[in-house]
JSON list of C-alpha atoms in Angstrom, two decimals:
[
{"chain": "K", "resi": 1, "resn": "UNK", "atom": "CA", "xyz": [-50.05, -21.48, -2.66]},
{"chain": "K", "resi": 2, "resn": "UNK", "atom": "CA", "xyz": [-51.28, -20.89, -6.99]},
{"chain": "K", "resi": 3, "resn": "UNK", "atom": "CA", "xyz": [-50.53, -23.23, -9.46]},
{"chain": "K", "resi": 4, "resn": "UNK", "atom": "CA", "xyz": [-47.92, -21.06, -10.93]},
{"chain": "K", "resi": 5, "resn": "UNK", "atom": "CA", "xyz": [-45.64, -21.20, -8.05]},
{"chain": "K", "resi": 6, "resn": "UNK", "atom": "CA", "xyz": [-46.20, -24.30, -7.51]},
{"chain": "K", "resi": 7, "resn": "UNK", "atom": "CA", "xyz": [-44.76, -24.63, -11.19]},
{"chain": "K", "resi": 8, "resn": "UNK", "atom": "CA", "xyz": [-41.49, -22.89, -11.28]},
{"chain": "K", "resi": 9, "resn": "UNK", "atom": "CA", "xyz": [-40.69, -24.15, -7.29]},
{"chain": "K", "resi": 10, "resn": "UNK", "atom": "CA", "xyz": [-41.08, -27.59, -9.29]},
{"chain": "K", "resi": 11, "resn": "UNK", "atom": "CA", "xyz": [-38.95, -26.31, -12.40]},
{"chain": "K", "resi": 12, "resn": "UNK", "atom": "CA", "xyz": [-36.28, -24.59, -9.67]},
{"chain": "K", "resi": 13, "resn": "UNK", "atom": "CA", "xyz": [-36.46, -28.64, -7.98]},
{"chain": "K", "resi": 14, "resn": "UNK", "atom": "CA", "xyz": [-35.67, -30.09, -11.49]},
{"chain": "K", "resi": 15, "resn": "UNK", "atom": "CA", "xyz": [-32.84, -27.42, -13.01]},
{"chain": "K", "resi": 16, "resn": "UNK", "atom": "CA", "xyz": [-31.66, -28.07, -8.64]},
{"chain": "K", "resi": 17, "resn": "UNK", "atom": "CA", "xyz": [-31.21, -32.11, -9.39]},
{"chain": "K", "resi": 18, "resn": "UNK", "atom": "CA", "xyz": [-29.70, -31.63, -12.81]},
{"chain": "K", "resi": 19, "resn": "UNK", "atom": "CA", "xyz": [-27.15, -29.87, -11.50]},
{"chain": "K", "resi": 20, "resn": "UNK", "atom": "CA", "xyz": [-26.83, -32.35, -9.39]},
{"chain": "K", "resi": 21, "resn": "UNK", "atom": "CA", "xyz": [-26.47, -35.53, -11.30]},
{"chain": "K", "resi": 22, "resn": "UNK", "atom": "CA", "xyz": [-24.28, -33.72, -13.82]},
{"chain": "K", "resi": 23, "resn": "UNK", "atom": "CA", "xyz": [-26.95, -34.39, -16.21]},
{"chain": "K", "resi": 24, "resn": "UNK", "atom": "CA", "xyz": [-25.75, -31.23, -18.65]},
{"chain": "K", "resi": 25, "resn": "UNK", "atom": "CA", "xyz": [-27.21, -31.53, -22.48]},
{"chain": "K", "resi": 26, "resn": "UNK", "atom": "CA", "xyz": [-25.94, -28.64, -23.18]},
{"chain": "K", "resi": 27, "resn": "UNK", "atom": "CA", "xyz": [-22.51, -29.83, -22.41]},
{"chain": "K", "resi": 28, "resn": "UNK", "atom": "CA", "xyz": [-22.85, -33.11, -24.22]},
{"chain": "K", "resi": 29, "resn": "UNK", "atom": "CA", "xyz": [-25.39, -35.52, -23.55]},
{"chain": "K", "resi": 30, "resn": "UNK", "atom": "CA", "xyz": [-27.19, -36.92, -20.34]},
{"chain": "K", "resi": 31, "resn": "UNK", "atom": "CA", "xyz": [-25.91, -38.92, -17.24]},
{"chain": "K", "resi": 32, "resn": "UNK", "atom": "CA", "xyz": [-27.36, -42.12, -16.55]},
{"chain": "K", "resi": 33, "resn": "UNK", "atom": "CA", "xyz": [-26.99, -44.60, -14.23]},
{"chain": "K", "resi": 34, "resn": "UNK", "atom": "CA", "xyz": [-27.94, -47.92, -14.15]},
{"chain": "K", "resi": 35, "resn": "UNK", "atom": "CA", "xyz": [-27.77, -50.66, -11.48]},
{"chain": "K", "resi": 36, "resn": "UNK", "atom": "CA", "xyz": [-24.73, -53.15, -10.66]},
{"chain": "K", "resi": 37, "resn": "UNK", "atom": "CA", "xyz": [-23.81, -56.01, -12.94]},
{"chain": "K", "resi": 38, "resn": "UNK", "atom": "CA", "xyz": [-20.69, -57.06, -13.75]},
{"chain": "K", "resi": 39, "resn": "UNK", "atom": "CA", "xyz": [-17.35, -55.91, -16.46]},
{"chain": "K", "resi": 40, "resn": "UNK", "atom": "CA", "xyz": [-14.58, -57.21, -17.68]},
{"chain": "K", "resi": 41, "resn": "UNK", "atom": "CA", "xyz": [-11.77, -54.91, -18.45]},
{"chain": "K", "resi": 42, "resn": "UNK", "atom": "CA", "xyz": [-9.21, -56.56, -21.35]},
{"chain": "K", "resi": 43, "resn": "UNK", "atom": "CA", "xyz": [-5.26, -54.98, -20.25]},
{"chain": "K", "resi": 44, "resn": "UNK", "atom": "CA", "xyz": [-5.86, -54.27, -16.51]},
{"chain": "K", "resi": 45, "resn": "UNK", "atom": "CA", "xyz": [-4.57, -53.91, -14.16]},
{"chain": "K", "resi": 46, "resn": "UNK", "atom": "CA", "xyz": [-0.96, -54.27, -16.98]},
{"chain": "K", "resi": 47, "resn": "UNK", "atom": "CA", "xyz": [-0.85, -55.21, -20.85]},
{"chain": "K", "resi": 48, "resn": "UNK", "atom": "CA", "xyz": [-2.00, -58.61, -21.52]},
{"chain": "K", "resi": 49, "resn": "UNK", "atom": "CA", "xyz": [-4.40, -59.34, -18.48]},
{"chain": "K", "resi": 50, "resn": "UNK", "atom": "CA", "xyz": [-7.58, -59.20, -17.69]},
{"chain": "K", "resi": 51, "resn": "UNK", "atom": "CA", "xyz": [-10.04, -58.63, -15.12]},
{"chain": "K", "resi": 52, "resn": "UNK", "atom": "CA", "xyz": [-13.45, -59.01, -13.85]},
{"chain": "K", "resi": 53, "resn": "UNK", "atom": "CA", "xyz": [-15.12, -57.28, -11.42]},
{"chain": "K", "resi": 54, "resn": "UNK", "atom": "CA", "xyz": [-18.72, -56.67, -9.86]},
{"chain": "K", "resi": 55, "resn": "UNK", "atom": "CA", "xyz": [-20.70, -53.28, -8.97]},
{"chain": "K", "resi": 56, "resn": "UNK", "atom": "CA", "xyz": [-23.86, -51.83, -6.82]},
{"chain": "K", "resi": 57, "resn": "UNK", "atom": "CA", "xyz": [-23.49, -49.95, -9.75]},
{"chain": "K", "resi": 58, "resn": "UNK", "atom": "CA", "xyz": [-22.49, -47.76, -12.85]},
{"chain": "K", "resi": 59, "resn": "UNK", "atom": "CA", "xyz": [-22.76, -44.28, -14.27]},
{"chain": "K", "resi": 60, "resn": "UNK", "atom": "CA", "xyz": [-22.55, -43.45, -17.97]},
{"chain": "K", "resi": 61, "resn": "UNK", "atom": "CA", "xyz": [-20.41, -40.53, -18.48]},
{"chain": "K", "resi": 62, "resn": "UNK", "atom": "CA", "xyz": [-22.02, -37.61, -21.13]},
{"chain": "K", "resi": 63, "resn": "UNK", "atom": "CA", "xyz": [-18.56, -38.86, -22.95]},
{"chain": "K", "resi": 64, "resn": "UNK", "atom": "CA", "xyz": [-19.87, -42.17, -23.34]},
{"chain": "K", "resi": 65, "resn": "UNK", "atom": "CA", "xyz": [-17.47, -43.94, -20.94]},
{"chain": "K", "resi": 66, "resn": "UNK", "atom": "CA", "xyz": [-18.49, -45.47, -16.96]},
{"chain": "K", "resi": 67, "resn": "UNK", "atom": "CA", "xyz": [-17.76, -45.07, -13.67]},
{"chain": "K", "resi": 68, "resn": "UNK", "atom": "CA", "xyz": [-18.56, -48.17, -11.80]},
{"chain": "K", "resi": 69, "resn": "UNK", "atom": "CA", "xyz": [-18.97, -47.81, -8.00]},
{"chain": "K", "resi": 70, "resn": "UNK", "atom": "CA", "xyz": [-18.08, -49.98, -4.91]},
{"chain": "K", "resi": 71, "resn": "UNK", "atom": "CA", "xyz": [-15.92, -52.67, -7.77]},
{"chain": "K", "resi": 72, "resn": "UNK", "atom": "CA", "xyz": [-15.02, -56.03, -6.51]},
{"chain": "K", "resi": 73, "resn": "UNK", "atom": "CA", "xyz": [-12.33, -57.83, -8.36]},
{"chain": "K", "resi": 74, "resn": "UNK", "atom": "CA", "xyz": [-13.45, -61.57, -9.11]},
{"chain": "K", "resi": 75, "resn": "UNK", "atom": "CA", "xyz": [-10.84, -62.71, -11.54]},
{"chain": "K", "resi": 76, "resn": "UNK", "atom": "CA", "xyz": [-8.02, -61.50, -12.71]},
{"chain": "K", "resi": 77, "resn": "UNK", "atom": "CA", "xyz": [-6.47, -63.72, -15.06]},
{"chain": "K", "resi": 78, "resn": "UNK", "atom": "CA", "xyz": [-3.47, -63.65, -17.86]},
{"chain": "K", "resi": 79, "resn": "UNK", "atom": "CA", "xyz": [-5.53, -63.58, -21.44]}
]
């Protein structure tokens, strides 16, 4: 395979990956995925409560918010 063909195939694969993961800077920024951890959510499940969860991974979407995957509630208590 010629070098130019290899380069074109690589560009196509990168484009496919970008669309699958959702990392499209033209739509407001890259999507980033990180490893797991813990987070504390204020006023959830209702006002005046605090919930701590752990998760296996998270995704930061273009609006700056996070989506947590495989969440498990560790504790809930009043603020």
